[in-house]
């Protein structure tokens, strides 16, 4: 027999890395790592933009009365903050992680469709500009809340059309990204990597992509119907023409609730990767984690109306959605138990990724419990549209998704850049974020329980103290995020060289590659045994 | 957790009598049944949701759902068309035979071993170099399913074989 000589190093030789430098590299790239980097930087930019809006909101709420912004502008900030953080920050960050990690973790050379991947990303900046540009439109940005409920959204100005267009573009980007991820995971796994050998991060993304494909047409349809109600004389949701505004809520939340899991499942995947690495133990109950993820995804399609308990629905409907929502606690509890069991008697160390993963676990569990509280119909009717709900979903999405993403950034940064980050800086970032997050959002539970409504620029004086605390916490949390930027830039510029596997407990395929990995990953597919 | 070992591309094998023979085809991790099963489940889910909303009056979900399933069908179909393609290069005596089947079209080129040129042609950004085989105005390419580095190595290897240099003892499948 003859041979093509090869070895590990030769398998990743850099010969013929024929890609242009400068801006054209980033505009034309079809490389999964370049596109992953673009997604992550775009996400961080949007995170800062949405964060500035959040700080303006908190500054206005520092004390009762109107200080800084007009009520109309306050509502616009609230709306665009939500849209930017969901569609511009969290989702693109998750796709950025998928782009970087999925091919490396399954032993594929790249994503299945390189050009589609490029388009998926480059649609986003245009959508981001449209969304932010809506502030400059006559009438300003939409002020109906990120849920865009009619009749406010039907009556709003041109900014709403820009937002609808931006949502369409972001939805198209998500769908293309999902198709690419599904095709890559299912078709391009290395020989021997069966579905039940895939790292959990890949599993969570496979399920997330499946969910995105299932619900994105629902979002696209709902905002298109808003658009036709606004401009083309239809009356899907316009009560004046015989339409039903509650139908919009059903359609929207049929997308919106799975969307919550779309944002959290990749975070679960990151936590399931980081915790075993720093506990130096295999993930406890791998198969049950996969089944729990799938169960959460299935249940997420059955609970949408728990967002609508106050619109009026039959008692049977309330009971169904209440119990279905509570049922989600079972697979979620399995996950939390498995993460804890993974750490149990592990040889744990507490580097920054692990700190963020534990922070995620602790705070997400609090968010999960408050979700259970809100699932109880009579309690929800009392707490609906109060700050309790704001506290709940920020515990899930900031301390849940965002903290897990921070864990992922610190965990994979040595692989991505080939350099180690500054551990001290990372730990400062964690502790300040952890403390200020709780200072910001924990008092919101008290505010909500005391009856403070959400989406108001002014409030009764009895809520002043906790609002002041929350605002101070918000500024602390916002400023703490600059540490992440400093840590990442410092790593890229002057971090000490990272070995191929800086974490001794890390055992997924990407750690068999050099740090940073070659431009074309796994030129020769690995064989998984 | 998975462990890794570097090996040769899947589907790479050698002919027994030929001095050098290499068949290349893409790796298909799921197979057509799994792929179209998944597509059917997504169709059922997405179109099911859309029809449910259409029945309640929100029919504009339906065209988006259909469009999305169309794009997914295109993606899977395109992948599947490429998955059945194969190429084989054989060096046998004074002949080099390149056979291929792409999108159901079979092709066969026979070159004179002594006069054959093996060239790596750079293409545009984002596209791996192509391995071109040329002889007296006739040319073909090889290695569409191989990653860039494998094409480069195969080019080197072919040049060595054509020059009559003996190959190392280790076999292609030994990786």
XYZ file of C-alpha atoms in Angstrom:
704
model
C 0.000 0.000 0.000
C 1.122 3.529 -0.599
C 0.556 6.371 1.760
C 0.013 10.025 2.091
C 2.384 10.686 4.959
C 0.787 12.627 7.711
C 0.981 13.237 11.381
C -0.750 15.460 13.853
C 1.274 18.530 13.015
C 1.137 17.953 9.280
C -2.573 17.531 9.568
C -2.758 21.163 10.479
C -0.058 22.612 8.290
C -0.571 26.204 7.409
C 0.556 25.970 3.817
C -1.665 27.786 1.363
C -3.596 29.785 3.911
C -4.804 31.855 1.045
C -6.896 34.477 2.692
C -6.559 38.222 2.295
C -5.686 40.428 5.209
C -7.321 43.639 6.331
C -10.976 44.408 6.107
C -11.594 42.141 3.106
C -10.695 39.112 5.208
C -13.626 39.877 7.462
C -16.087 40.880 4.764
C -15.485 37.919 2.486
C -14.597 35.254 4.972
C -16.249 31.860 4.868
C -14.118 30.539 7.725
C -16.048 29.449 10.789
C -13.529 30.965 13.201
C -13.505 34.366 11.497
C -17.291 34.394 11.405
C -17.468 33.277 15.035
C -15.184 36.160 15.977
C -17.362 38.585 14.003
C -20.479 37.331 15.762
C -18.886 37.705 19.188
C -17.621 41.250 18.571
C -20.966 42.257 17.074
C -22.692 40.801 20.098
C -20.401 42.696 22.473
C -21.047 45.950 20.606
C -24.793 45.416 20.872
C -24.369 44.447 24.537
C -22.715 47.803 25.177
C -25.424 49.656 23.195
C -28.213 47.853 25.055
C -26.311 48.344 28.300
C -26.124 52.098 27.799
C -29.882 52.119 27.320
C -30.299 50.072 30.507
C -28.135 52.513 32.443
C -30.171 55.448 31.141
C -33.297 53.639 32.318
C -31.748 53.004 35.746
C -30.530 56.593 35.989
C -34.059 57.813 35.354
C -35.390 55.399 37.985
C -32.796 56.384 40.593
C -35.416 58.503 42.270
C -39.125 59.161 41.743
C -40.227 61.883 39.370
C -38.982 62.631 35.881
C -35.331 63.648 35.795
C -33.478 62.741 32.657
C -35.737 61.572 29.845
C -39.275 62.096 28.619
C -41.707 59.222 29.340
C -42.055 58.505 25.595
C -38.297 58.202 25.213
C -38.149 56.065 28.363
C -40.581 53.609 26.784
C -38.550 53.607 23.583
C -35.391 52.845 25.570
C -37.172 49.998 27.347
C -38.344 48.508 24.058
C -35.110 48.775 22.135
C -33.053 47.650 25.145
C -35.021 44.397 25.160
C -34.862 43.879 21.408
C -31.156 44.701 21.197
C -30.211 42.457 24.093
C -32.235 39.503 22.804
C -31.703 39.704 19.049
C -28.471 41.685 18.964
C -26.494 40.469 21.970
C -27.554 37.087 23.394
C -28.532 35.271 20.199
C -25.544 36.391 18.101
C -23.217 35.537 21.000
C -24.659 32.021 21.084
C -24.213 31.719 17.307
C -20.662 33.037 17.682
C -19.880 30.251 20.144
C -21.491 27.728 17.791
C -19.409 28.955 14.878
C -16.177 28.722 16.785
C -16.824 25.537 18.670
C -19.185 23.229 16.813
C -16.829 22.336 13.918
C -13.893 21.962 16.316
C -15.883 19.840 18.745
C -17.220 17.438 16.114
C -13.972 17.203 14.146
C -15.240 18.985 11.019
C -13.069 21.221 8.833
C -15.616 24.055 8.800
C -19.344 24.722 8.720
C -21.303 22.962 5.969
C -22.161 26.121 4.023
C -19.427 28.727 4.230
C -21.037 31.443 2.142
C -24.400 31.017 3.828
C -22.533 31.458 7.088
C -21.001 34.689 5.813
C -24.422 36.023 4.775
C -25.942 34.980 8.088
C -23.519 37.223 9.887
C -23.405 40.180 7.512
C -27.165 40.583 7.647
C -26.879 41.396 11.338
C -25.079 44.766 11.237
C -27.745 46.081 8.858
C -30.468 44.890 11.201
C -28.633 46.439 14.151
C -28.342 49.782 12.375
C -32.046 49.679 11.465
C -33.008 48.921 15.032
C -30.824 51.624 16.551
C -31.642 54.009 13.692
C -35.321 53.793 14.604
C -34.579 56.356 17.347
C -33.991 58.886 14.563
C -37.252 58.143 12.724
C -40.212 60.508 13.022
C -42.001 59.505 16.218
C -38.902 57.785 17.513
C -38.259 54.123 18.161
C -41.103 51.734 18.978
C -42.343 52.080 22.527
C -44.641 49.080 22.804
C -42.146 46.930 24.705
C -40.049 44.200 23.096
C -43.228 42.133 22.796
C -44.645 44.703 20.327
C -48.224 44.189 21.492
C -50.974 45.815 19.431
C -52.670 48.255 19.495
C -49.564 50.284 20.465
C -47.468 48.663 17.759
C -50.159 49.186 15.129
C -50.417 52.865 15.993
C -46.691 53.612 16.318
C -44.619 55.674 13.889
C -42.124 54.771 11.228
C -39.684 53.447 13.817
C -41.946 50.413 14.136
C -41.585 49.630 10.427
C -37.815 49.827 10.785
C -38.000 47.492 13.774
C -40.202 45.021 11.919
C -37.740 45.030 9.028
C -34.836 44.566 11.453
C -36.610 41.610 13.097
C -37.174 40.044 9.687
C -33.505 40.398 8.827
C -32.370 39.010 12.164
C -34.841 36.153 11.817
C -33.513 35.326 8.343
C -30.008 35.360 9.763
C -31.039 33.015 12.574
C -32.735 30.609 10.180
C -29.735 30.475 7.853
C -27.448 29.997 10.831
C -29.646 27.209 12.189
C -29.793 25.367 8.876
C -26.022 25.583 8.678
C -25.547 24.325 12.222
C -27.996 21.427 11.818
C -26.415 20.388 8.511
C -22.932 20.632 9.995
C -23.699 18.668 13.144
C -25.682 15.934 11.477
C -23.600 15.428 8.372
C -20.043 16.386 9.205
C -19.245 14.640 12.457
C -15.895 12.896 12.515
C -15.911 9.146 12.023
C -16.874 7.477 15.253
C -18.582 10.508 16.731
C -22.049 9.130 17.171
C -24.830 11.393 18.380
C -24.455 10.134 21.929
C -20.727 10.869 21.902
C -21.184 14.512 20.933
C -20.150 17.072 23.530
C -23.176 18.482 25.312
C -22.554 21.949 23.891
C -23.095 20.477 20.407
C -26.234 18.699 21.565
C -27.692 21.854 23.062
C -26.985 23.733 19.842
C -28.524 20.991 17.711
C -31.712 21.249 19.757
C -31.549 25.046 19.765
C -31.230 25.125 15.977
C -34.196 22.757 15.697
C -36.243 25.090 17.892
C -35.185 28.150 15.921
C -36.319 26.533 12.692
C -39.620 25.634 14.301
C -40.488 29.064 15.697
C -38.821 31.680 13.511
C -41.588 31.562 10.862
C -44.056 32.269 13.668
C -42.175 35.455 14.583
C -41.830 36.447 10.932
C -45.541 35.843 10.369
C -46.568 37.797 13.463
C -44.563 40.909 12.601
C -45.663 40.698 8.951
C -49.267 40.716 10.104
C -48.468 43.762 12.226
C -47.025 45.403 9.134
C -50.049 44.612 6.968
C -52.342 45.843 9.736
C -50.369 49.074 9.797
C -50.138 49.727 6.075
C -52.222 47.377 3.951
C -55.652 47.563 5.511
C -55.764 44.115 7.101
C -57.216 43.584 10.554
C -55.465 40.588 12.009
C -54.898 42.321 15.331
C -56.705 45.602 14.892
C -59.859 45.498 16.985
C -61.260 48.490 15.109
C -61.425 46.332 11.983
C -62.693 43.209 13.723
C -59.245 41.805 14.530
C -58.100 40.289 17.788
C -55.151 41.812 19.694
C -55.043 38.723 21.902
C -54.323 36.607 18.802
C -51.065 38.550 18.471
C -50.156 37.632 22.026
C -50.750 33.950 21.280
C -48.716 34.091 18.083
C -45.950 36.165 19.650
C -45.555 34.037 22.764
C -45.677 30.859 20.737
C -42.395 32.178 19.388
C -41.401 34.076 22.521
C -41.335 31.295 25.054
C -39.253 28.842 23.016
C -37.058 31.877 22.351
C -36.244 31.986 26.061
C -34.943 28.424 25.809
C -33.186 29.239 22.553
C -31.222 31.784 24.583
C -30.558 29.519 27.557
C -29.866 26.091 26.010
C -26.485 27.063 24.497
C -25.626 28.475 27.936
C -26.500 25.075 29.443
C -24.149 23.535 26.912
C -21.306 25.835 27.934
C -21.882 25.129 31.629
C -21.920 21.395 30.852
C -18.530 21.791 29.189
C -16.867 24.053 31.742
C -18.003 22.379 34.983
C -16.597 18.894 34.197
C -13.329 20.449 33.008
C -12.703 22.207 36.323
C -14.202 19.464 38.466
C -11.865 17.065 36.641
C -14.658 14.550 36.345
C -16.800 13.453 33.412
C -20.186 15.097 33.235
C -22.550 13.248 35.554
C -25.496 11.686 33.705
C -24.573 12.604 30.133
C -27.541 10.774 28.594
C -29.992 12.258 31.079
C -28.610 15.714 30.226
C -29.355 15.115 26.540
C -32.865 13.874 27.291
C -33.461 16.742 29.723
C -32.430 19.259 27.057
C -34.777 17.661 24.540
C -37.577 17.576 27.114
C -37.123 21.263 27.890
C -37.305 22.003 24.158
C -40.508 19.983 23.694
C -42.176 21.476 26.777
C -41.220 24.981 25.686
C -43.753 24.701 22.855
C -46.567 23.927 25.286
C -46.351 26.731 27.817
C -46.607 29.977 25.872
C -49.865 31.148 27.429
C -48.365 31.424 30.926
C -47.320 34.888 29.721
C -50.993 35.678 29.203
C -52.773 34.560 32.358
C -54.240 38.030 32.790
C -55.824 38.328 29.322
C -58.638 36.054 30.360
C -58.724 32.374 29.571
C -60.788 29.415 30.726
C -59.776 27.851 34.040
C -58.906 24.634 32.195
C -56.495 26.604 30.014
C -54.938 28.267 33.033
C -54.500 24.924 34.753
C -52.977 23.303 31.673
C -50.434 26.076 31.157
C -49.670 26.283 34.868
C -48.927 22.557 35.204
C -47.079 22.380 31.877
C -44.886 25.264 33.019
C -44.199 23.592 36.341
C -43.297 20.407 34.495
C -40.311 22.208 32.937
C -38.799 22.320 36.409
C -38.307 18.542 36.208
C -35.784 18.376 33.321
C -34.262 21.646 34.509
C -33.880 20.124 37.965
C -32.200 17.103 36.378
C -29.671 19.434 34.828
C -28.984 21.338 38.024
C -28.653 18.047 39.923
C -26.235 16.683 37.312
C -24.062 19.802 37.402
C -23.907 19.571 41.191
C -23.218 15.839 41.037
C -20.417 16.499 38.547
C -18.799 18.817 41.078
C -19.415 16.447 43.990
C -16.074 15.078 45.212
C -14.411 16.500 42.123
C -10.897 17.834 42.215
C -12.142 21.343 41.713
C -10.210 24.505 41.001
C -11.790 27.899 40.652
C -10.390 29.639 37.623
C -12.519 32.385 36.056
C -14.527 30.090 33.716
C -15.478 27.881 36.667
C -16.393 30.886 38.802
C -18.729 32.129 36.098
C -20.150 28.617 35.627
C -20.868 28.314 39.356
C -22.261 31.852 39.365
C -24.482 30.822 36.467
C -25.635 27.702 38.299
C -26.437 29.547 41.514
C -28.192 32.535 39.972
C -29.962 30.671 37.188
C -31.454 28.379 39.827
C -32.838 31.435 41.633
C -34.296 32.614 38.304
C -35.786 29.164 37.782
C -37.434 29.187 41.181
C -38.972 32.616 40.621
C -40.224 31.244 37.314
C -42.004 28.533 39.227
C -43.550 31.175 41.472
C -44.786 33.019 38.399
C -46.210 29.818 36.935
C -48.819 29.695 39.720
C -51.844 31.383 38.187
C -53.178 33.342 41.195
C -49.676 34.532 42.084
C -48.963 35.472 38.481
C -52.156 37.483 38.249
C -50.916 39.465 41.219
C -47.308 39.799 40.030
C -47.959 40.185 36.297
C -46.198 43.214 34.798
C -44.428 44.016 38.062
C -40.727 44.265 38.784
C -40.828 40.691 40.094
C -41.085 39.572 36.469
C -38.215 41.900 35.524
C -36.095 40.364 38.294
C -37.046 36.828 37.203
C -36.102 37.146 33.551
C -32.911 39.040 34.283
C -31.838 36.238 36.626
C -32.500 33.808 33.791
C -31.047 35.768 30.910
C -28.257 37.832 32.461
C -27.077 35.550 35.239
C -28.118 32.545 33.149
C -27.149 33.099 29.539
C -24.678 35.935 29.967
C -22.711 34.439 32.852
C -22.431 31.137 30.976
C -21.232 33.035 27.907
C -18.617 34.788 30.051
C -17.567 31.342 31.314
C -17.284 30.194 27.704
C -15.259 33.241 26.671
C -12.682 32.748 29.438
C -12.645 28.983 28.887
C -12.010 29.094 25.151
C -10.100 32.382 24.901
C -6.725 30.587 25.201
C -7.766 28.298 22.345
C -9.105 31.110 20.184
C -6.231 33.535 20.635
C -3.346 31.229 21.498
C -2.763 33.336 24.613
C -3.742 33.078 28.247
C -5.931 35.741 29.795
C -5.085 37.594 32.988
C -6.592 35.431 35.742
C -6.660 38.269 38.279
C -8.536 40.506 35.882
C -10.949 37.669 35.101
C -11.637 37.067 38.771
C -12.226 40.756 39.372
C -14.649 40.692 36.440
C -16.493 37.754 37.959
C -16.756 39.019 41.522
C -17.778 42.546 40.555
C -20.328 41.206 38.055
C -21.691 38.715 40.587
C -22.028 41.249 43.385
C -23.382 44.108 41.294
C -25.762 41.814 39.420
C -27.375 40.825 42.699
C -27.361 44.393 43.964
C -29.204 45.387 40.786
C -31.737 42.667 40.370
C -32.402 41.089 43.765
C -34.146 44.231 45.112
C -36.434 44.088 42.087
C -38.102 41.040 43.658
C -39.031 43.226 46.636
C -40.191 46.035 44.361
C -42.365 43.640 42.383
C -43.824 42.005 45.483
C -44.604 45.481 46.790
C -46.459 46.194 43.559
C -44.166 48.391 41.488
C -45.234 48.057 37.843
C -42.638 47.584 35.113
C -42.157 49.919 32.116
C -42.831 53.131 34.080
C -40.477 56.124 34.234
C -41.897 57.349 37.536
C -43.078 55.549 40.655
C -44.523 56.037 44.113
C -42.027 57.233 46.735
C -42.352 54.010 48.749
C -40.250 52.279 46.084
C -37.398 54.804 46.215
C -34.852 53.003 48.411
C -34.711 49.741 46.487
C -34.709 51.621 43.180
C -31.670 53.594 44.340
C -29.920 50.359 45.316
C -30.811 48.785 41.976
C -29.548 51.793 40.034
C -26.235 51.837 41.909
C -25.883 48.128 41.238
C -26.664 48.630 37.555
C -23.908 51.194 37.123
C -21.503 48.929 38.985
C -22.486 45.981 36.790
C -22.198 48.060 33.609
C -18.755 49.370 34.487
C -17.597 45.883 35.497
C -18.136 44.752 31.928
C -15.337 47.032 30.801
C -13.068 44.574 32.626
C -14.117 41.911 30.134
C -13.135 44.173 27.257
C -9.800 44.964 28.923
C -9.188 41.283 29.693
C -9.884 40.212 26.102
C -7.791 42.995 24.528
C -4.948 42.341 26.950
C -5.058 38.644 26.093
C -4.942 39.321 22.365
C -2.103 41.860 22.643
C 0.165 40.601 25.347
C -1.117 37.429 26.966
C 1.482 34.712 27.558
C 1.333 31.880 24.976
C -1.273 29.233 25.747
C -0.585 25.535 25.372
C -2.859 23.387 23.205
C -4.713 22.243 26.326
C -4.430 24.772 29.137
C -7.129 23.071 31.255
C -6.111 19.605 32.366
C -9.712 18.477 32.723
C -10.713 19.547 29.207
C -11.190 16.542 26.957
C -13.197 17.607 23.933
C -11.734 17.537 20.427
C -10.823 21.213 20.134
C -8.087 20.696 22.726
C -6.282 18.279 20.399
C -5.634 21.246 18.104
C -2.839 23.736 18.621
C -3.659 27.100 20.217
C -4.664 29.058 18.233
C -6.100 26.426 15.909
C -5.024 26.468 12.255
C -7.082 28.496 9.821
C -8.592 25.308 8.421
C -9.645 23.123 11.339
C -9.203 19.368 11.149
C -7.801 19.165 7.630
C -7.634 15.481 8.443
C -10.696 14.258 10.318
C -9.969 12.770 13.711
C -11.311 9.338 14.525
C -13.319 9.210 17.720
C -13.303 5.943 19.618
C -16.037 11.887 26.465
C -14.716 11.500 22.948
C -11.048 11.001 22.337
C -9.388 11.883 19.078
C -6.959 10.273 16.710
C -5.852 11.781 13.463
C -6.468 9.573 10.454
C -6.949 9.825 6.744
C -10.121 11.062 5.129
C -12.956 8.615 5.217
C -13.502 6.723 2.028
C -9.815 6.797 1.101
C -8.646 3.421 -0.095
C -6.098 1.843 -2.391
C -6.483 -0.510 -5.278
C -4.639 -3.796 -4.939
C -2.807 -4.139 -8.269
C -2.215 -0.526 -9.110
C 0.997 1.200 -8.130
C -1.077 3.968 -6.630
C -4.818 4.260 -6.346
C -6.904 6.554 -4.252
C -10.662 6.841 -4.063
C -12.132 9.900 -2.434
C -15.676 10.514 -1.350
C -17.317 12.689 1.268
C -18.056 11.497 4.751
C -21.760 11.258 5.550
C -22.296 11.115 9.289
C -26.068 10.662 9.275
C -27.086 8.950 6.027
C -30.037 9.758 3.770
C -32.586 8.076 6.007
C -31.624 10.084 9.055
C -31.338 13.271 7.047
C -34.759 13.046 5.426
C -36.293 11.734 8.618
C -35.124 14.881 10.346
C -36.404 16.985 7.477
C -39.808 15.317 7.715
C -39.968 15.927 11.460
C -39.083 19.594 11.005
C -41.643 19.918 8.201
C -44.320 18.356 10.389
C -43.458 20.649 13.283
C -43.050 23.904 11.378
C -45.949 23.426 8.959
C -48.068 22.008 11.791
C -47.596 25.178 13.812
C -48.244 27.314 10.742
C -51.452 25.444 9.900
C -52.620 25.732 13.498
C -52.220 29.515 13.326
C -53.765 29.648 9.854
C -56.825 27.911 11.278
C -57.017 30.645 13.912
C -56.750 33.376 11.254
C -53.036 34.143 11.463
C -52.341 32.620 8.041
C -49.258 34.707 7.291
C -47.121 32.299 9.312
C -47.692 29.686 6.606
C -45.701 31.242 3.723
C -42.699 31.791 5.997
C -42.864 28.230 7.196
C -43.070 26.939 3.615
C -40.204 29.197 2.541
C -38.053 28.013 5.410
C -38.718 24.360 4.664
C -37.849 25.083 1.020
C -34.473 26.493 2.053
C -33.838 23.522 4.347
C -34.765 21.140 1.517
C -32.340 22.941 -0.779
C -29.571 22.681 1.825
C -30.106 18.970 2.441
C -30.600 18.202 -1.252
C -27.408 20.043 -2.159
C -25.509 18.219 0.528
C -26.911 14.880 -0.589
C -26.038 15.450 -4.249
C -22.466 16.040 -3.243
C -22.346 13.120 -0.850
C -22.695 10.455 -3.567
C -19.953 11.977 -5.726
C -16.700 10.074 -5.854
C -13.315 10.336 -7.544
C -10.556 7.784 -8.100
C -7.031 8.274 -9.337
C -4.990 5.248 -10.349
C -1.388 5.073 -11.449
C -0.957 1.841 -13.377
C 2.052 1.178 -15.591
C 2.509 4.132 -17.937
C -1.049 5.378 -17.472
C -2.761 7.606 -14.967
C -6.518 7.097 -14.879
C -8.823 9.624 -13.273
C -12.428 8.485 -12.861
C -15.213 10.408 -11.244
C -18.940 10.660 -10.799
C -20.333 14.114 -10.056
C -24.069 14.733 -9.835
C -24.688 11.399 -11.560
C -22.353 12.161 -14.487
C -19.500 9.704 -14.836
C -16.210 10.773 -16.400
C -12.928 9.024 -17.147
C -9.640 10.549 -18.271
C -6.525 8.599 -19.166
C -3.183 10.401 -19.173
C 0.315 9.459 -20.175
C 2.207 9.042 -16.950
C 5.470 10.437 -18.310
C 3.941 13.652 -19.614
C 1.394 14.358 -16.911
C 1.816 17.570 -14.918
C 0.400 17.807 -11.404
C -0.306 21.416 -10.386
C -1.905 23.095 -7.428
C -3.948 26.000 -8.661
C -4.787 28.770 -6.244
C -8.345 30.011 -6.505
C -10.142 32.926 -4.918
C -10.284 33.685 -1.229
C -12.175 31.174 0.823
C -11.730 28.421 -1.761
C -9.090 25.751 -1.286
C -6.502 25.253 -4.041
C -7.525 22.770 -6.710
C -5.334 19.852 -7.740
C -5.104 20.056 -11.538
C -3.787 17.248 -13.771
C -2.681 18.377 -17.245
C -1.413 16.605 -20.317
C -1.274 17.856 -23.942
C -4.113 20.343 -23.684
C -6.250 17.906 -21.735
C -6.865 18.639 -18.068
C -8.966 17.574 -15.126
C -9.140 18.252 -11.416
C -9.018 15.876 -8.502
C -9.747 15.940 -4.784
C -12.919 17.974 -4.540
C -13.864 16.171 -1.330
C -10.416 16.513 0.199
C -9.575 19.345 2.569
C -6.963 21.841 1.358
C -4.008 20.331 3.204
C -4.854 16.843 1.928
C -4.911 18.147 -1.637
C -1.505 19.676 -1.135
C -0.125 16.446 0.278
C -1.740 14.388 -2.455
C -0.157 16.672 -5.077
C 3.274 16.085 -3.550
C 2.640 12.367 -3.300
C 1.492 12.095 -6.906
C 4.595 13.907 -8.125
C 6.730 11.432 -6.207
C 4.834 8.468 -7.620
C 5.026 9.791 -11.168
C 8.744 10.334 -10.772
C 9.067 6.679 -9.794
C 10.154 7.265 -6.192
C 9.241 4.347 -3.953
C 6.638 5.059 -1.358
C 7.032 4.589 2.381
C 5.862 1.263 3.728
C 3.031 2.626 5.856
C -0.329 2.268 4.146
C -2.999 4.818 3.591
C -5.352 3.078 5.897
C -2.855 2.829 8.697
C -3.484 6.291 10.061
